[in-house]
Each structure stands twice: as structure tokens, then as C-alpha cells.
XYZ file of C-alpha atoms in Angstrom:
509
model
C 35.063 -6.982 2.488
C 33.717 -8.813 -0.771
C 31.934 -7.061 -3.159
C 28.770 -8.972 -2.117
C 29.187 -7.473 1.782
C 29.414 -4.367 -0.254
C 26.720 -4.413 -2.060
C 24.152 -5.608 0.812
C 25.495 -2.743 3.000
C 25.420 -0.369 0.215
C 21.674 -1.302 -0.456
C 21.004 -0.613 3.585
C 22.360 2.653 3.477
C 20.471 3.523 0.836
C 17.091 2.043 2.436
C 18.100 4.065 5.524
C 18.307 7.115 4.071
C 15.078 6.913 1.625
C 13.297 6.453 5.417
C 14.834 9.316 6.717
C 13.419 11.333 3.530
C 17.226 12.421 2.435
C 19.172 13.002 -0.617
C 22.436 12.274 -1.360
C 23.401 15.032 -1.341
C 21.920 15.725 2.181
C 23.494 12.389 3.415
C 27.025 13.953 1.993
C 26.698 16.985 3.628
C 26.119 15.109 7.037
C 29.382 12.770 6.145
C 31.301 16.160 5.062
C 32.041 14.150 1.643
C 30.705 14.052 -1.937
C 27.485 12.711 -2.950
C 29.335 10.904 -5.647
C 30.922 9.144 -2.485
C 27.393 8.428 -1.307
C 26.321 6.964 -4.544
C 29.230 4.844 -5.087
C 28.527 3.736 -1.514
C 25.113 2.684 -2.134
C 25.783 1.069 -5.148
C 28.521 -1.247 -3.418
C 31.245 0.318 -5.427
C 33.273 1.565 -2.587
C 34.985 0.063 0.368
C 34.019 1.245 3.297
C 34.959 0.991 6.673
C 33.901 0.152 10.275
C 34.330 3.839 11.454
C 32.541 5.332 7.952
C 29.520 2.611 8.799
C 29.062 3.842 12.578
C 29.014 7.392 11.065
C 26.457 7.176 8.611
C 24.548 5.173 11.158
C 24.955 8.214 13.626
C 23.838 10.461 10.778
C 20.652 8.631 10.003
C 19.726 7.666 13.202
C 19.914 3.801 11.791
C 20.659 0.724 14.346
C 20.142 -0.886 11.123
C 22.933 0.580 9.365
C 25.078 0.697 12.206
C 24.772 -3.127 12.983
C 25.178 -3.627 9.237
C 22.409 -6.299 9.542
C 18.945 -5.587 8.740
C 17.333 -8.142 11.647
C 13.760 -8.433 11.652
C 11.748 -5.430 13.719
C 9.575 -6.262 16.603
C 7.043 -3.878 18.747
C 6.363 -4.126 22.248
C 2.631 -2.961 22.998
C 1.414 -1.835 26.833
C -1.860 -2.147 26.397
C -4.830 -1.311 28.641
C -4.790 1.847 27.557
C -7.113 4.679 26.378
C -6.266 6.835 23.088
C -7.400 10.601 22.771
C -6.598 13.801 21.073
C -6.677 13.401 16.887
C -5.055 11.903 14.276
C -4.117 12.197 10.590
C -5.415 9.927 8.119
C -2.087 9.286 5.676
C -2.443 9.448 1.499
C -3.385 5.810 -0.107
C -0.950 2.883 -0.452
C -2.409 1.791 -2.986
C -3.045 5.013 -5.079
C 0.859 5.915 -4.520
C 2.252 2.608 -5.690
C -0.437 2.981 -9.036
C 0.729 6.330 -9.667
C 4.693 5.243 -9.314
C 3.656 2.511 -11.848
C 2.046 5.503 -13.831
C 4.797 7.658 -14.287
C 6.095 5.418 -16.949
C 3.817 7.056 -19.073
C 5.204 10.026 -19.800
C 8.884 11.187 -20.399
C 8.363 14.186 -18.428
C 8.641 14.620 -14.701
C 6.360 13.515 -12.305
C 6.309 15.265 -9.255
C 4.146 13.508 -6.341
C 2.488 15.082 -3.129
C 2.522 13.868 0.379
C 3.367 10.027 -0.688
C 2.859 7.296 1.601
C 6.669 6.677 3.338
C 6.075 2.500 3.206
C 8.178 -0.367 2.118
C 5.790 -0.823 -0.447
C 6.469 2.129 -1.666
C 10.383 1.627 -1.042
C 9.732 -1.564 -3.361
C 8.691 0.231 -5.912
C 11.471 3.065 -6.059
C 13.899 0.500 -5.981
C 12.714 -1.253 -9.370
C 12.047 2.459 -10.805
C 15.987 3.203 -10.237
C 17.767 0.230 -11.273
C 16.243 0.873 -14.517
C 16.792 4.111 -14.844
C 13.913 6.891 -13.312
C 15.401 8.745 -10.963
C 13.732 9.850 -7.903
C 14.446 12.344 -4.900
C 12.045 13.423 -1.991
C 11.796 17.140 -2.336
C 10.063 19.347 0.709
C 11.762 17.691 3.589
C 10.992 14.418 2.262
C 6.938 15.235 2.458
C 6.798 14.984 -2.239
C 8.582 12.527 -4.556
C 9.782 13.675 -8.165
C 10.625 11.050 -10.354
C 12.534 11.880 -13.601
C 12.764 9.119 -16.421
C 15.550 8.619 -18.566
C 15.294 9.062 -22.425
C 15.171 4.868 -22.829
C 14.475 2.455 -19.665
C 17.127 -0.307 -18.824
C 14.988 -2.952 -18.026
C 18.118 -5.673 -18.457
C 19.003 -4.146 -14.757
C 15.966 -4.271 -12.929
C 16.363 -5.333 -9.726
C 14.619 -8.470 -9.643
C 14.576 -9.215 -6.029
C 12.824 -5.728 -4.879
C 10.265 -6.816 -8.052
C 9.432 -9.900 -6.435
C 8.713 -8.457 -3.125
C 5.281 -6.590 -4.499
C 2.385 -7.473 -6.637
C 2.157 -4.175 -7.663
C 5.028 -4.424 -9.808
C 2.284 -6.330 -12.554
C 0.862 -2.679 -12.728
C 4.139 -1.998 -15.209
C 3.236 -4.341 -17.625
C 0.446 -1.751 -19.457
C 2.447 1.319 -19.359
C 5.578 -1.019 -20.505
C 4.125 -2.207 -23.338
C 3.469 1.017 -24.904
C 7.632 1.771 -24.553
C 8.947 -2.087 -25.544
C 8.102 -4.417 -27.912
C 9.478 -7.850 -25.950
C 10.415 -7.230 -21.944
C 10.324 -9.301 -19.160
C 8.902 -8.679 -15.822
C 9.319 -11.103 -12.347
C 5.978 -13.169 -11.078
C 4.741 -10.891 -8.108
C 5.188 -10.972 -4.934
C 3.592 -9.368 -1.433
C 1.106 -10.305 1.387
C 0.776 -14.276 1.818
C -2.868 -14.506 0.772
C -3.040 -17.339 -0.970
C -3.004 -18.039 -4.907
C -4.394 -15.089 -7.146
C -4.266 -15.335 -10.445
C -3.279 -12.837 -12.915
C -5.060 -14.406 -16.086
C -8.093 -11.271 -16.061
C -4.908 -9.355 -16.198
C -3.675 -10.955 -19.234
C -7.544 -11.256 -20.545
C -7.642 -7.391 -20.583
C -4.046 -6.654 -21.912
C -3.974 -8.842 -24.967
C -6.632 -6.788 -26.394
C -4.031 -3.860 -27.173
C -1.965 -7.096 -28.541
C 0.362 -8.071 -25.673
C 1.014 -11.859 -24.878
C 2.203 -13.174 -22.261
C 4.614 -16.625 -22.063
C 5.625 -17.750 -18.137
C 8.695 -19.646 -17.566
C 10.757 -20.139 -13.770
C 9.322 -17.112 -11.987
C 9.582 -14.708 -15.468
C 6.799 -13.348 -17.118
C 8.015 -12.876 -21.068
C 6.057 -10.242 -22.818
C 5.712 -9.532 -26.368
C 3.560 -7.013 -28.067
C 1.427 -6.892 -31.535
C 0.900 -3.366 -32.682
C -1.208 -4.671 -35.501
C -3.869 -5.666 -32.778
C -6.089 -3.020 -31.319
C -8.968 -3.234 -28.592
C -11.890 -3.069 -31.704
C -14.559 -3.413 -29.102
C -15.466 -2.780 -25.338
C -12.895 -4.338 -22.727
C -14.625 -6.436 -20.189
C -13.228 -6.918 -17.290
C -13.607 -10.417 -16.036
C -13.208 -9.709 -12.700
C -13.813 -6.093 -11.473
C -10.662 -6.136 -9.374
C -9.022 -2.787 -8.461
C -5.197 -3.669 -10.009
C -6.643 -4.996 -13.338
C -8.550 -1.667 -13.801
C -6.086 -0.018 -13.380
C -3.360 -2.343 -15.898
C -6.219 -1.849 -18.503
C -6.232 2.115 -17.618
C -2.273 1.946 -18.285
C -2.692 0.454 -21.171
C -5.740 2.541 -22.901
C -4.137 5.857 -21.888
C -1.010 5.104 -24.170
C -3.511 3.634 -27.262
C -3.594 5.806 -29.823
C -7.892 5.994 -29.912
C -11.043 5.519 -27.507
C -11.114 2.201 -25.296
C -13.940 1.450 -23.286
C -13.374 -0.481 -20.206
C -16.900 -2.322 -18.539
C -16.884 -4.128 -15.328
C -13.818 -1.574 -13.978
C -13.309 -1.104 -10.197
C -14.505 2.315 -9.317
C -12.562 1.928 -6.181
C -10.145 4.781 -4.080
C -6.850 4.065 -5.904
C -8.947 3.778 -9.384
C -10.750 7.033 -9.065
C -7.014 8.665 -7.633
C -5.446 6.988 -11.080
C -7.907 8.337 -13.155
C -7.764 11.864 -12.270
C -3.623 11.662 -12.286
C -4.104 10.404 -16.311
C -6.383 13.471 -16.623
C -3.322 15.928 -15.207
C -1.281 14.240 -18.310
C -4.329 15.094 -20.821
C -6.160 11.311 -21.134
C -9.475 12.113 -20.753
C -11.530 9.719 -18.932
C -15.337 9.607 -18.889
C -17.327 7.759 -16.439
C -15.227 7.980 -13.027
C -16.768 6.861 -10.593
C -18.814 4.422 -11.836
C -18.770 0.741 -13.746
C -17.704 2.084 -17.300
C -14.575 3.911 -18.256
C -14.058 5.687 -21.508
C -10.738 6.661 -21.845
C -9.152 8.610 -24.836
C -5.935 7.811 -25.651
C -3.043 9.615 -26.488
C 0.206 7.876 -28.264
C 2.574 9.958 -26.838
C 2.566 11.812 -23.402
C 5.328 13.875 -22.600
C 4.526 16.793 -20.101
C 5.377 17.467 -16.035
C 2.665 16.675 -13.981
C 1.980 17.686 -10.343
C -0.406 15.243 -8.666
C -1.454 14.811 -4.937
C -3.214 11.474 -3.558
C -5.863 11.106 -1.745
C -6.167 9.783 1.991
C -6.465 6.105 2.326
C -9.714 4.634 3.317
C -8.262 1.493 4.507
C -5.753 3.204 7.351
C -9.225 5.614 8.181
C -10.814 2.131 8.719
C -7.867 0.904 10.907
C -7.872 4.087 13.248
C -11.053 3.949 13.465
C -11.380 0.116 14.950
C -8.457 1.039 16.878
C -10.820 3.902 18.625
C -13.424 1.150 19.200
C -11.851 -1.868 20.760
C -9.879 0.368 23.475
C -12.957 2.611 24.278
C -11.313 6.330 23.187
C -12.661 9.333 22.438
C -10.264 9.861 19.433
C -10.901 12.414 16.042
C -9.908 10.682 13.085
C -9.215 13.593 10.570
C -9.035 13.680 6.623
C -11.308 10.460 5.861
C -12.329 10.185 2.558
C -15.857 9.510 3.579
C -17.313 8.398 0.199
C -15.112 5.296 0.995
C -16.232 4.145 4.429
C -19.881 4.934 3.799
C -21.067 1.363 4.081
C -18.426 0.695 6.967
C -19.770 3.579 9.050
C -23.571 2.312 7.894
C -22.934 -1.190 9.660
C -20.935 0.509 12.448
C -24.037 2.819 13.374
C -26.155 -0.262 13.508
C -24.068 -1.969 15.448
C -24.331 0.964 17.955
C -21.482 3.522 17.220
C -21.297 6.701 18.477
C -19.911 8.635 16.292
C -20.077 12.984 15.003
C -19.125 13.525 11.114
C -17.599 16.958 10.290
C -18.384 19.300 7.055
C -17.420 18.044 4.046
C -14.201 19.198 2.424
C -12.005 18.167 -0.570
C -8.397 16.769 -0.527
C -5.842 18.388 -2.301
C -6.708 16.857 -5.555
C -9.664 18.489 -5.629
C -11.905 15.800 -6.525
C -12.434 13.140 -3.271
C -14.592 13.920 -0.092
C -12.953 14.328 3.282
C -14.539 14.579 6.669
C -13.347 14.779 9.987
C -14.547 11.714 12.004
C -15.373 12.058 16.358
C -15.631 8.991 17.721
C -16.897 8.061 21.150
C -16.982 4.756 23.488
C -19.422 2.703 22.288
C -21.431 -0.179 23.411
C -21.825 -1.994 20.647
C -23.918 -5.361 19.405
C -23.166 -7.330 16.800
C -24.916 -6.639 13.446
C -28.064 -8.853 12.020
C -26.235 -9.971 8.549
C -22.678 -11.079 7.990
C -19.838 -8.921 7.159
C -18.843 -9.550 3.831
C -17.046 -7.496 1.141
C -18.226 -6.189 -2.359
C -16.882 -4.340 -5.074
C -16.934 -0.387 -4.118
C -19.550 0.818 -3.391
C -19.750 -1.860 -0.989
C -17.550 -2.809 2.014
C -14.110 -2.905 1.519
C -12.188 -6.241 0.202
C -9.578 -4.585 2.781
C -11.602 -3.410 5.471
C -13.009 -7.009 6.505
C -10.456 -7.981 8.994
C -11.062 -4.875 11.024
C -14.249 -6.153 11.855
C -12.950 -9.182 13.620
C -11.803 -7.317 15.940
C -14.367 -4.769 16.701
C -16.786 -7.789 16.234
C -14.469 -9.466 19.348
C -15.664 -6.149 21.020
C -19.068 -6.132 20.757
C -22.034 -8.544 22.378
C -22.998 -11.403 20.144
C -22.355 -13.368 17.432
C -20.709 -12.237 14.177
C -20.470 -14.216 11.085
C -17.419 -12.921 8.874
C -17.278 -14.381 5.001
C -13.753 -13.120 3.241
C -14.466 -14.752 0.342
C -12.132 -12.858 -2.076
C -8.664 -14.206 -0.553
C -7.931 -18.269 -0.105
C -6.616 -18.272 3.413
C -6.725 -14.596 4.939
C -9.885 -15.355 6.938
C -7.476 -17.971 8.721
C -4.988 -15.651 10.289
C -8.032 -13.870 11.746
C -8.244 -17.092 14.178
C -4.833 -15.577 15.333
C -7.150 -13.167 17.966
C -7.835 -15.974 20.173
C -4.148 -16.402 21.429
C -5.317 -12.711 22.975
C -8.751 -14.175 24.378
C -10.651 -13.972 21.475
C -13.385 -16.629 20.446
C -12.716 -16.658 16.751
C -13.940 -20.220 15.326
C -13.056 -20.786 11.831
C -15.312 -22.445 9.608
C -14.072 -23.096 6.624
C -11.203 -21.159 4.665
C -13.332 -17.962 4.338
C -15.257 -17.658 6.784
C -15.174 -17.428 10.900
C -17.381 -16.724 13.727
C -16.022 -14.406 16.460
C -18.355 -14.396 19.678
C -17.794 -10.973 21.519
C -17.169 -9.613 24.266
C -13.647 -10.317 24.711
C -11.461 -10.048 27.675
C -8.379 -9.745 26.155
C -5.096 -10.505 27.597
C -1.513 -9.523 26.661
C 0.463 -12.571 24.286
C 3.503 -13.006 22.658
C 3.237 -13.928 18.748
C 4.341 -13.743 15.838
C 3.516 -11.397 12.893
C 0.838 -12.536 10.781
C 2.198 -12.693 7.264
C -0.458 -10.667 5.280
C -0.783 -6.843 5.939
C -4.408 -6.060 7.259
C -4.719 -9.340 9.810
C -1.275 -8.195 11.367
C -2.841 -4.649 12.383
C -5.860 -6.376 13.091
C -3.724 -8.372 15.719
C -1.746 -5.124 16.691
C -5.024 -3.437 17.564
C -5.987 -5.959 19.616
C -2.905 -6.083 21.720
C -3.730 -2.180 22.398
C -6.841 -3.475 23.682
C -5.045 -5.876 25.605
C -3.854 -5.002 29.461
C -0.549 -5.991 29.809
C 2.710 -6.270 27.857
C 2.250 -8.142 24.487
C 5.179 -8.647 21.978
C 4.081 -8.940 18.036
C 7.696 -9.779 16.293
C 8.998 -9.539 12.503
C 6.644 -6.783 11.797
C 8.075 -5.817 8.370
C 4.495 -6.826 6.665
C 3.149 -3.960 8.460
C 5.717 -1.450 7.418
C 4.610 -2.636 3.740
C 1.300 -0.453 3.746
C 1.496 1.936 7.199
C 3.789 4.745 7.670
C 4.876 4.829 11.347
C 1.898 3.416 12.404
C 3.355 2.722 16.099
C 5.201 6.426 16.413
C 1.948 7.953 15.399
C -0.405 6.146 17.697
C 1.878 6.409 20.272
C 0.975 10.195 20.032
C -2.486 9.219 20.915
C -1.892 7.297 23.799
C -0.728 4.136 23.041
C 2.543 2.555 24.327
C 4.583 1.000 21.510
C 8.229 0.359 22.058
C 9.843 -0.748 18.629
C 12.929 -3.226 18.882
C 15.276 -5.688 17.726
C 17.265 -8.989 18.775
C 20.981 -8.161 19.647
């Protein structure tokens, strides 16, 4: 084998085994060898043969790693059918991969509860360990602890896992605070269409660092001379440059206030984790964040996400289009308020639990009952705001459940160039989904669906839209190359298939 094959099996042993929540060392145990074997294995500094492969496929339960080719993953949905019993609402995406981008703040240990298991979050690690943090899932692979190392290598970060995520722009604030000149990858993830990270770079070159793009490289260099002398404002109060300028302020040696911030989920789940490392932050919650620095941070911290509004959302449309009495437990209520407000309107039948807090303390959880509903379409549009309002996120989910109910629904996305587009994707399952311009589309309900073949929609919340739908569905329906799905959900199929749903995941031979 060439060092090349070596490498690219190395690096799907090693994806294997972060999904199966081992170590190493648990991985050497299994192989009855050393976990210096293991890591020179992973790293592509070993040869290996046919008969080692099939045995560390056996061990971790891996076709993937057994084929030695990581084909594209497809699910086979019988749908028709009714869910029941309750379900889990998993810790945020999009808090977890903030925090991971957080832990560069500090030269102690970070030790994370109950993180999301996603290839997002797989992304992530992977650019964390080629230059240098170390990670391990503790607990039977339910809590991450990621050690730094005295000085990051960022000469060996692994580009290609970089490119992969936008989220990887979230190291530029704590980097800056650690490097004078570094260079980071242009961002990757979902295909929605061109973003631009200039209110990024707006809100960043106030603690003095510029930015210079060449081919796909973003060249960084910072002035410690310059210092944010007034307020910060935001020029667009979007949730990942909140939380860059949040990065940034908590490693400034004074007070920085931040106006027009995001008081979104992930935000509000950021802000808290900074206060576990001593930054204190005034004004969570709300518009205006006053954040007191401190030049160096270099304690442990123990820090457990919240539950993510947007997979609460999901579950919940999933109850709606196929009819099921389903509990939906651990939603962080404060989140889905307006959601549940239009939902009621539109006829929901629904029971809210007590209130209760998740284990950071700080966000509200309820337990959610929700019944077969017949529901009507609502008297305004669906459209997204800034938190408190509906979710950027949560729009999609309402194409279907609007597909569901009687009447016309008019859907504006007007945050993203082209997701609104993929939403016309329902109608190859009997949808009536008319698009009207690039952000907008009118779905008339109710929908007879019926069971398609098709392929993955290449941004993350249309493809469960579609996913849902094809539970709804009667019939066998095939959604292939589901990998953007694995990017923010955690076993979504194996868990609803504990509901009630029939979801057979495969691959092509």
C-alpha cells in the first residue's frame, strides 16, 4: 500500500472509532495490541493488512472500515406509519461546535458534558488535533475533555476537515489572542448560498486584527496597539459573529461592549461557558453584552450544553405530519415560544410540562405532549427573526407541517440565497410547494403524500424536512447520500426508529 492508501484508511479508522465513542486505548484493548499501534495506525504510519482491517472493522462494528471505502450512506424510510412513546431532545449543535471553538481560550482543560455525537462536531475535533489539543470521550463516550498543548501547531492543521465547516471562522477571535499572523481556510458547510463574512471582520478589527484573502486562505495579522475604544456594533445580529466578537472580548485585557449581539440558544450557552472560566458577562439574554475581559485564562472548566431548539423543532413536526401522539422531552422552551405560538393558532394540540432547568443551570426545559392535530394554515406568513422571534433554522419545518395542514401558507426565508428552493423538493412526495422567487414559496396543504426516491438535499434542515416527509409518506421511499444530515443530528434514524418509524440505513456494494 502507498502511504496515501495509508493515510485515507488510517483517517477512517480513526472516524470509526470517534463514532463508536472509543479511545485508543479501548480500540487496543479490542485488537489485543498497543495504543501506540492504534495511533500510528490512524496517523497512516503503519502498514496494515487485509486481515488487521477486517478486525478492527469487526471491533467497531464499521462496514465502513471494513470495505476500506467510506461510500456515501443512504436510508430507506417505510412510511405510513404512526410514532408514540417519548423521545429525548439531544444538547445543541451549534452550542457544542462554539464551545470546541472556545476552548482555545484557556490552557487548561476543558471538560464537556453530553456533546452532540455529529460530523460537525467530528469536523471540528479533527482541526483541534492536528494542531495539537487533544481530546478523548470520557463516560462511555457520553463527555469530551479536550487538553491543549503549551503552543498550537497551526502549520499542521488539517485543512481539508477546516473546509468542511463554517464554524471553523469561530477560531479566528480566540486565535488572535494566542498568534500574532496565522492563517485559517475559507469555510465550508451546508450549500446555502453566498454568506459573507465581512460583519465578521467589521467586529474583529476593532481588537486590531486584519484580514487579507488569497486562493481559499484567510491571512490574519493582529495590532496589539489597537483596542475596541468604543461600543462594538454588530452589523448584522447574526448568531456566529456574536459569538467571534465574544471570543475575542473575553481574551481583551478591559470591558468591551457588544450592541446588536444575537441573544440566541448557542449565544446564551457561550456566554455562561466564558462565565465558568471567570469573564463576566452582563446583559445575557438580551441585545447588549458587556463582557470583562481577562488577558490570560488558564483554569479547568466543566461545562454542560443545553438541548437544541432546532432538533425539539424537528421532532416536533415529525409528530405532526404523521399524526402521533409522541412526548418530546427536555425542550428548551424559551426557544420555541413563538414556534409553539403559531403552532397553537394553527390548531395544535399540544400539553406543556413544569418547568425545569438543564444541567447548566441557567436554560428552561419542558416536557412537550403532543397530540393529532387538525390543523389550518396560519393568517400571516412564516418568516424568521432574530431570537426572540422564529427561528432562522426552524423555517423549513414549517413547509412541511404547512403541506399538512388545510390552506394556503406563504413561507419567506429571507436570510439564506437559495434554501427556500430545496423546499420545492416536497412535491416529488405530493406536495404543492410553488416557488416564487428565491426566498419565498407557497405550499397548499393537505398533502397526500406518496413514497419517492431522491436525492439528499445538500443543506442540513431541508434534508430532514424531506426525511420527515417520507415518514409521512405510505410506502417505501429511498433519500440517498445523507451525510448532510449526519452534520447536525446524532442518530436521528436509530432514535426515531425507537418511536415507530421504519428506517433501514444502507450503502451501494
Amino acid at each position: 500500500m502507498t502511504d496515501d492508501y495509508l493515510i485515507r484508511i488510517g483517517k477512517l479508522i480513526r472516524d470509526a472509532r470517534q463514532h463508536r465513542g472509543w479511545t485508543q486505548a479501548q480500540l487496543a484493548e479490542a485488537l489485543d495490541t498497543s495504543q501506540s499501534a492504534v495511533n500510528r495506525i490512524e496517523r497512516g504510519n503503519q502498514n496494515i493488512s487485509l486481515e488487521m482491517i477486517a478486525r478492527i472493522g469487526a471491533a467497531l462494528d464499521s462496514e465502513i472500515v471494513s470495505l476500506g471505502y467510506a461510500g456515501p450512506m443512504h436510508l430507506r424510510v417505510i412510511g405510513g406509519r404512526r410514532l408514540s412513546g417519548s423521545i429525548d431532545v439531544k444538547t445543541s449543535k451549534n452550542a457544542c461546535v462554539a464551545l470546541l471553538c472556545a476552548s482555545l481560550l484557556t490552557t487548561g482543560r476543558t471538560t464537556l458534558r453530553r456533546v452532540a455525537r455529529i460530523e460537525e462536531v467530528y469536523r471540528i475535533l479533527e482541526v483541534l488535533g492536528s494542531i495539537g489539543v487533544r481530546s478523548r470521550w470520557i463516560n462511555d463516550g457520553a463527555d469530551l475533555e479536550l487538553t491543549p498543548p503549551a503552543e498550537l501547531d497551526l502549520a499542521a492543521m488539517d485543512t481539508d476537515a477546516a473546509r468542511r465547516t463554517r464554524s471553523v471562522i469561530m477560531f479566528l477571535g480566540p486565535l488572535m489572542h494566542r498568534h500574532d499572523r496565522f492563517k485559517l481556510p475559507y469555510a465550508g458547510g451546508c450549500d446555502l448560498g453566498t454568506r459573507t463574512v465581512q460583519p465578521h471582520l467589521n467586529a474583529l478589527r476593532r481588537f486590531g486584527l486584519e484580514i487579507t484573502a488569497t486562493t481559499g486562505i484567510y491571512h490574519a495579522e493582529v495590532d496589539r496597539t489597537v483596542h475596541p475604544e468604543r461600543p462594538i456594533v454588530l452589523t448584522e445580529r447574526g448568531d456566529t459573529v456574536t459569538e467571534n466578537a465574544l471570543l475575542a472580548a473575553a481574551r481583551y485585557d478591559g470591558v468591551t461592549v457588544i450592541r446588536n449581539a444575537s441573544s440566541n440558544y448557542m449565544v446564551q450557552d457561550l456566554c455562561f461557558f466564558l462565565e465558568q472560566l471567570g469573564v463576566r458577562v452582563e446583559g445575557i439574554g438580551s441585545t447588549t453584552l458587556t463582557v470583562h475581559g481577562l488577558p490570560r485564562i488558564d483554569c479547568d472548566v466543566d461545562y454542560s450544553p443545553s438541548e437544541d431548539p432546532v432538533e425539539a423543532m424537528s421532532l416536533l413536526a415529525a409528530a405532526v405530519v404523521t399524526e402521533s401522539e409522541l412526548t418530546i422531552r427536555r425542550v428548551p422552551v424559551e426557544f420555541l415560544e413563538i414556534e409553539l405560538a403559531v403552532l397553537e393558532e394553527m390548531g395544535l394540540d399540544h400539553e406543556r410540562g413544569e418547568e425545569y432547568h438543564a444541567d447548566n443551570g441557567r436554560t428552561r426545559l419542558v416536557d412537550l405532549l403532543v397530540r393529532p392535530s387538525k390543523l389550518r394554515s396560519p393568517i400571516d406568513k412564516i418568516h424568521p427573526m432574530p431570537f426572540p422571534g422564529l427561528n432562522i433554522d426552524n423555517v423549513p419545518f414549517f413547509a412541511a407541517i404547512a403541506a399538512f395542514a388545510h390552506g394556503s401558507t406563504l413561507i419567506h426565508d429571507w436570510v439564506y440565497d437559495n434554501r427556500a428552493i430545496y423546499l420545492t423538493e416536497l412535491n416529488r412526495l405530493g406536495a404543492d410547494v410553488q416557488l416564487m422567487d428565491p426566498h419565498r414559496v407557497r405550499v397548499q396543504g393537505p398533502t397526500r403524500w406518496r413514497a419517492a426516491e431522491m436525492m439528499c438535499p445538500p443543506a442540513l434542515r431541508p434534508a430532514v424536512v424531506v426525511l420527515l416527509a417520507m415518514l409521512a409518506a405510505t410506502g417505501t421511499s429511498v433519500l440517498r447520500n445523507v451525510y448532510v444530515i449526519n452534520r447536525g443530528y446524532e442518530d436521528l434514524a436509530e432514535r426515531l426508529n425507537t418511536i415507530g418509524a421504519h428506517i433501514e440505513t444502507f450503502r451501494d456494494i
